[in-house]
Amino acid sequence: MASEKIRVLFFAKSRELCGCREHDFDAEFPISVKTLIETRVLKEFPQLSELLPSCNIAVNEEYIESANLELHPGDSVAITHEPISVETCVQQVSDDGAGAISTFIGTTRNTFDGKGVVELRYEAYESMARKEMAVIAERVLSKWPAVKHVTLWHRLGTVPVGQASVVIAVSSAHRADAIAACAFAIDDLKAHVPIWKMEVYEDGSSWKQNSESVETLARPFA
């Protein structure tokens, strides 16, 4: 059996626990994701054991449905930092054939469970996030033929209280389709796009688990 490298990428809380953004593991092929995690990753980073059941696993920027998926040499296991202009998003979807434009704007609120929130900090698996957001746009256009255009923006880095972290705009011939498509897009984004949020409080901080993602995606290690 050949021994080569598999690169594993870590994000958000897993990055903090491991103390690194990526790590190369020696592996003899063939090897499955499950075997890699159990015999290499957890051996090197045992502190991940409690977090793993709530983790989503991706290979080459695509979520996996089974931990028995075989890996290959060179595989990797695994969008703007500026303020988002809502006006620009609306302009991007404007169309003379549209009778409605629906927007969703997600902003940083100043409290959570009685705690004062100072800011939110977002990080992402950026190349995969872009692909997933493009897929969402394709789903919208396929599901609602009357939709003219759709745009999805997500800000990364620090987002102060009152500023937008995500903006979605959908134009359609009819308002019902625009509203439904916009709601679908934000729900799909929350469930599938690899973006993590840290809430920074007046007295500490915490990575927030995405409940939509936990309920929607496969849990091969649960």
C-alpha positions as a LaTeX table, in Angstrom:
\begin{tabular}{lrrr}
\hline
Residue & $x$ (\AA) & $y$ (\AA) & $z$ (\AA) \\
\hline
Met1 & 0.00 & 0.00 & 0.00 \\
Ala2 & 1.24 & 3.49 & $-0.91$ \\
Ser3 & 1.76 & 6.03 & 1.84 \\
Glu4 & 1.01 & 9.64 & 0.92 \\
Lys5 & $-0.37$ & 12.82 & 2.45 \\
Ile6 & $-3.95$ & 13.85 & 3.20 \\
Arg7 & $-4.50$ & 17.49 & 4.18 \\
Val8 & $-7.22$ & 18.18 & 6.74 \\
Leu9 & $-8.54$ & 21.74 & 7.14 \\
Phe10 & $-9.94$ & 23.05 & 10.42 \\
Phe11 & $-12.32$ & 25.97 & 10.94 \\
Ala12 & $-13.90$ & 27.93 & 13.78 \\
Lys13 & $-13.98$ & 25.96 & 17.05 \\
Ser14 & $-12.09$ & 22.97 & 15.63 \\
Arg15 & $-9.32$ & 25.36 & 14.53 \\
Glu16 & $-9.11$ & 26.80 & 18.03 \\
Leu17 & $-9.02$ & 23.34 & 19.64 \\
Cys18 & $-6.29$ & 22.07 & 17.29 \\
Gly19 & $-4.28$ & 25.29 & 17.28 \\
Cys20 & $-3.85$ & 25.17 & 13.49 \\
Arg21 & $-5.79$ & 25.79 & 10.28 \\
Glu22 & $-4.57$ & 22.66 & 8.52 \\
His23 & $-2.51$ & 19.56 & 9.12 \\
Asp24 & $-1.00$ & 16.96 & 6.76 \\
Phe25 & $-1.45$ & 13.32 & 7.78 \\
Asp26 & 0.46 & 10.31 & 6.46 \\
Ala27 & $-2.02$ & 7.74 & 5.18 \\
Glu28 & $-1.80$ & 4.37 & 3.45 \\
Phe29 & $-4.27$ & 4.03 & 0.60 \\
Pro30 & $-6.97$ & 2.96 & 0.20 \\
Ile31 & $-8.33$ & 4.66 & 3.33 \\
Ser32 & $-11.84$ & 5.87 & 4.21 \\
Val33 & $-12.78$ & 9.16 & 5.83 \\
Lys34 & $-13.90$ & 7.26 & 8.93 \\
Thr35 & $-10.55$ & 5.48 & 9.24 \\
Leu36 & $-8.61$ & 8.68 & 8.67 \\
Ile37 & $-10.55$ & 10.48 & 11.41 \\
Glu38 & $-10.37$ & 7.63 & 13.91 \\
Thr39 & $-6.75$ & 6.53 & 13.38 \\
Arg40 & $-5.01$ & 9.76 & 12.38 \\
Val41 & $-6.94$ & 12.91 & 13.25 \\
Leu42 & $-8.19$ & 11.91 & 16.71 \\
Lys43 & $-4.83$ & 10.38 & 17.58 \\
Glu44 & $-3.13$ & 13.71 & 16.82 \\
Phe45 & $-5.95$ & 15.88 & 18.18 \\
Pro46 & $-7.93$ & 13.91 & 20.82 \\
Gln47 & $-9.51$ & 17.17 & 21.98 \\
Leu48 & $-11.77$ & 16.99 & 18.90 \\
Ser49 & $-13.61$ & 13.87 & 20.10 \\
Glu50 & $-16.48$ & 15.72 & 21.79 \\
Leu51 & $-16.87$ & 18.23 & 18.94 \\
Leu52 & $-16.83$ & 15.70 & 16.10 \\
Pro53 & $-20.47$ & 14.53 & 16.33 \\
Ser54 & $-21.62$ & 18.08 & 15.49 \\
Cys55 & $-19.12$ & 18.58 & 12.66 \\
Asn56 & $-19.87$ & 18.55 & 8.95 \\
Ile57 & $-17.26$ & 16.72 & 6.87 \\
Ala58 & $-16.40$ & 17.76 & 3.31 \\
Val59 & $-14.02$ & 16.20 & 0.80 \\
Asn60 & $-12.73$ & 18.35 & $-2.04$ \\
Glu61 & $-15.29$ & 21.07 & $-1.19$ \\
Glu62 & $-18.32$ & 18.76 & $-1.23$ \\
Tyr63 & $-20.19$ & 17.47 & 1.82 \\
Ile64 & $-20.07$ & 13.71 & 2.27 \\
Glu65 & $-23.05$ & 11.50 & 3.09 \\
Ser66 & $-21.06$ & 8.49 & 4.27 \\
Ala67 & $-17.90$ & 8.28 & 6.35 \\
Asn68 & $-17.00$ & 5.14 & 4.38 \\
Leu69 & $-16.08$ & 7.28 & 1.36 \\
Glu70 & $-12.59$ & 6.37 & 0.16 \\
Leu71 & $-9.99$ & 9.12 & $-0.07$ \\
His72 & $-7.31$ & 9.59 & $-2.71$ \\
Pro73 & $-3.80$ & 11.10 & $-2.53$ \\
Gly74 & $-3.95$ & 14.87 & $-2.61$ \\
Asp75 & $-7.56$ & 15.10 & $-1.39$ \\
Ser76 & $-8.39$ & 17.87 & 1.06 \\
Val77 & $-10.84$ & 17.23 & 3.85 \\
Ala78 & $-12.41$ & 19.94 & 4.93 \\
Ile79 & $-17.66$ & 36.48 & $-0.10$ \\
Thr80 & $-16.56$ & 39.67 & 1.09 \\
His81 & $-14.81$ & 41.20 & 4.09 \\
Glu82 & $-16.20$ & 44.67 & 3.34 \\
Pro83 & $-19.58$ & 46.10 & 4.38 \\
Ile84 & $-22.42$ & 44.92 & 2.12 \\
Ser85 & $-24.35$ & 47.49 & 0.09 \\
Val86 & $-28.04$ & 46.57 & 0.08 \\
Glu87 & $-28.59$ & 49.07 & $-2.74$ \\
Thr88 & $-25.99$ & 47.30 & $-4.89$ \\
Cys89 & $-27.65$ & 43.92 & $-4.24$ \\
Val90 & $-31.03$ & 45.29 & $-5.31$ \\
Gln91 & $-29.52$ & 46.83 & $-8.44$ \\
Gln92 & $-27.98$ & 43.47 & $-9.35$ \\
Val93 & $-31.39$ & 41.79 & $-9.51$ \\
Ser94 & $-33.38$ & 44.69 & $-11.01$ \\
Asp95 & $-35.22$ & 43.72 & $-14.19$ \\
Asp96 & $-37.87$ & 45.47 & $-16.28$ \\
Gly97 & $-39.83$ & 42.20 & $-16.32$ \\
Ala98 & $-39.93$ & 41.97 & $-12.52$ \\
Gly99 & $-42.98$ & 43.04 & $-10.58$ \\
Ala100 & $-41.34$ & 42.52 & $-7.19$ \\
Ile101 & $-37.96$ & 42.43 & $-5.47$ \\
Ser102 & $-37.73$ & 40.66 & $-2.11$ \\
Thr103 & $-34.72$ & 41.12 & 0.17 \\
Phe104 & $-33.44$ & 39.49 & 3.33 \\
Ile105 & $-30.95$ & 41.42 & 5.45 \\
Gly106 & $-29.32$ & 39.66 & 8.40 \\
Thr107 & $-27.82$ & 42.13 & 10.89 \\
Thr108 & $-25.87$ & 41.97 & 14.15 \\
Arg109 & $-28.15$ & 42.53 & 17.14 \\
Asn110 & $-26.86$ & 43.91 & 20.42 \\
Thr111 & $-28.05$ & 41.15 & 22.79 \\
Phe112 & $-28.31$ & 37.37 & 22.99 \\
Asp113 & $-29.86$ & 35.53 & 25.95 \\
Gly114 & $-29.48$ & 38.63 & 28.07 \\
Lys115 & $-25.80$ & 39.11 & 27.18 \\
Gly116 & $-24.56$ & 42.29 & 25.56 \\
Val117 & $-23.19$ & 41.54 & 22.09 \\
Val118 & $-20.30$ & 43.72 & 20.92 \\
Glu119 & $-19.81$ & 42.23 & 17.44 \\
Leu120 & $-19.97$ & 39.06 & 15.38 \\
Arg121 & $-16.97$ & 37.43 & 13.72 \\
Tyr122 & $-17.43$ & 35.20 & 10.68 \\
Glu123 & $-15.01$ & 32.83 & 9.01 \\
Ala124 & $-15.56$ & 30.49 & 6.08 \\
Tyr125 & $-14.18$ & 27.76 & 3.90 \\
Glu126 & $-14.31$ & 30.43 & 1.22 \\
Ser127 & $-13.89$ & 28.48 & $-2.01$ \\
Met128 & $-16.47$ & 25.89 & $-0.91$ \\
Ala129 & $-18.82$ & 28.61 & 0.39 \\
Arg130 & $-18.85$ & 30.29 & $-3.02$ \\
Lys131 & $-19.71$ & 26.98 & $-4.70$ \\
Glu132 & $-22.52$ & 26.26 & $-2.24$ \\
Met133 & $-23.98$ & 29.75 & $-2.68$ \\
Ala134 & $-23.94$ & 29.32 & $-6.46$ \\
Val135 & $-25.78$ & 26.02 & $-6.05$ \\
Ile136 & $-28.44$ & 27.78 & $-3.94$ \\
Ala137 & $-28.96$ & 30.37 & $-6.68$ \\
Glu138 & $-29.37$ & 27.56 & $-9.22$ \\
Arg139 & $-31.94$ & 25.85 & $-6.97$ \\
Val140 & $-33.93$ & 29.08 & $-6.69$ \\
Leu141 & $-34.00$ & 29.62 & $-10.46$ \\
Ser142 & $-35.02$ & 26.01 & $-11.04$ \\
Lys143 & $-37.70$ & 25.93 & $-8.34$ \\
Trp144 & $-39.30$ & 29.28 & $-9.28$ \\
Pro145 & $-39.30$ & 29.79 & $-13.08$ \\
Ala146 & $-40.82$ & 33.26 & $-12.63$ \\
Val147 & $-37.70$ & 34.45 & $-10.76$ \\
Lys148 & $-35.61$ & 36.80 & $-12.89$ \\
His149 & $-32.43$ & 37.14 & $-10.83$ \\
Val150 & $-31.05$ & 36.19 & $-7.43$ \\
Thr151 & $-27.96$ & 37.42 & $-5.56$ \\
Leu152 & $-26.49$ & 36.22 & $-2.27$ \\
Trp153 & $-23.85$ & 38.12 & $-0.29$ \\
His154 & $-22.21$ & 37.12 & 2.98 \\
Arg155 & $-19.72$ & 39.25 & 4.86 \\
Leu156 & $-16.73$ & 37.68 & 6.62 \\
Gly157 & $-14.55$ & 39.01 & 9.42 \\
Thr158 & $-15.89$ & 41.40 & 12.04 \\
Val159 & $-19.45$ & 42.71 & 11.70 \\
Pro160 & $-20.35$ & 45.40 & 14.28 \\
Val161 & $-23.79$ & 45.78 & 15.84 \\
Gly162 & $-26.35$ & 47.14 & 13.38 \\
Gln163 & $-24.42$ & 46.20 & 10.22 \\
Ala164 & $-25.43$ & 43.52 & 7.69 \\
Ser165 & $-23.72$ & 40.14 & 7.64 \\
Val166 & $-25.84$ & 38.59 & 4.89 \\
Val167 & $-28.02$ & 40.07 & 2.14 \\
Ile168 & $-30.17$ & 38.13 & $-0.32$ \\
Ala169 & $-32.19$ & 39.75 & $-3.09$ \\
Val170 & $-34.60$ & 38.05 & $-5.48$ \\
Ser171 & $-36.55$ & 39.62 & $-8.35$ \\
Ser172 & $-39.59$ & 37.95 & $-9.84$ \\
Ala173 & $-42.61$ & 38.64 & $-12.00$ \\
His174 & $-44.83$ & 38.14 & $-8.93$ \\
Arg175 & $-44.33$ & 39.01 & $-5.26$ \\
Ala176 & $-45.32$ & 35.58 & $-3.90$ \\
Asp177 & $-42.52$ & 33.88 & $-5.82$ \\
Ala178 & $-39.98$ & 36.55 & $-4.82$ \\
Ile179 & $-40.87$ & 36.25 & $-1.13$ \\
Ala180 & $-40.89$ & 32.43 & $-1.13$ \\
Ala181 & $-37.63$ & 32.20 & $-3.06$ \\
Cys182 & $-35.90$ & 34.67 & $-0.73$ \\
Ala183 & $-37.01$ & 32.70 & 2.34 \\
Phe184 & $-35.83$ & 29.45 & 0.74 \\
Ala185 & $-32.44$ & 30.95 & $-0.11$ \\
Ile186 & $-31.63$ & 32.13 & 3.43 \\
Asp187 & $-32.78$ & 28.82 & 4.94 \\
Asp188 & $-30.65$ & 26.88 & 2.45 \\
Leu189 & $-27.67$ & 29.16 & 3.06 \\
Lys190 & $-27.89$ & 28.65 & 6.84 \\
Ala191 & $-28.14$ & 24.89 & 6.39 \\
His192 & $-25.43$ & 24.24 & 3.81 \\
Val193 & $-22.87$ & 27.02 & 3.39 \\
Pro194 & $-19.66$ & 26.47 & 5.45 \\
Ile195 & $-19.59$ & 29.77 & 7.34 \\
Trp196 & $-19.07$ & 29.95 & 11.10 \\
Lys197 & $-20.11$ & 32.68 & 13.53 \\
Met198 & $-18.52$ & 33.76 & 16.79 \\
Glu199 & $-20.53$ & 36.01 & 19.10 \\
Val200 & $-18.33$ & 38.44 & 21.02 \\
Tyr201 & $-19.92$ & 39.58 & 24.28 \\
Glu202 & $-18.98$ & 42.26 & 26.73 \\
Asp203 & $-17.54$ & 39.52 & 28.97 \\
Gly204 & $-16.34$ & 36.78 & 26.58 \\
Ser205 & $-17.12$ & 35.04 & 23.29 \\
Ser206 & $-18.64$ & 31.84 & 21.93 \\
Trp207 & $-18.80$ & 29.98 & 18.61 \\
Lys208 & $-22.46$ & 29.48 & 17.72 \\
Gln209 & $-23.65$ & 26.11 & 16.48 \\
Asn210 & $-25.85$ & 26.33 & 13.39 \\
Ser211 & $-28.98$ & 24.36 & 14.35 \\
Glu212 & $-30.26$ & 24.28 & 10.76 \\
Ser213 & $-27.01$ & 22.70 & 9.59 \\
Val214 & $-26.96$ & 20.18 & 12.44 \\
Glu215 & $-30.49$ & 19.03 & 11.59 \\
Thr216 & $-30.03$ & 18.96 & 7.82 \\
Leu217 & $-26.64$ & 17.44 & 7.07 \\
Ala218 & $-25.44$ & 13.90 & 7.55 \\
Arg219 & $-23.76$ & 12.98 & 10.83 \\
Pro220 & $-21.39$ & 10.13 & 9.89 \\
Phe221 & $-19.59$ & 10.19 & 13.25 \\
Ala222 & $-22.55$ & 10.72 & 15.59 \\
\hline
\end{tabular}
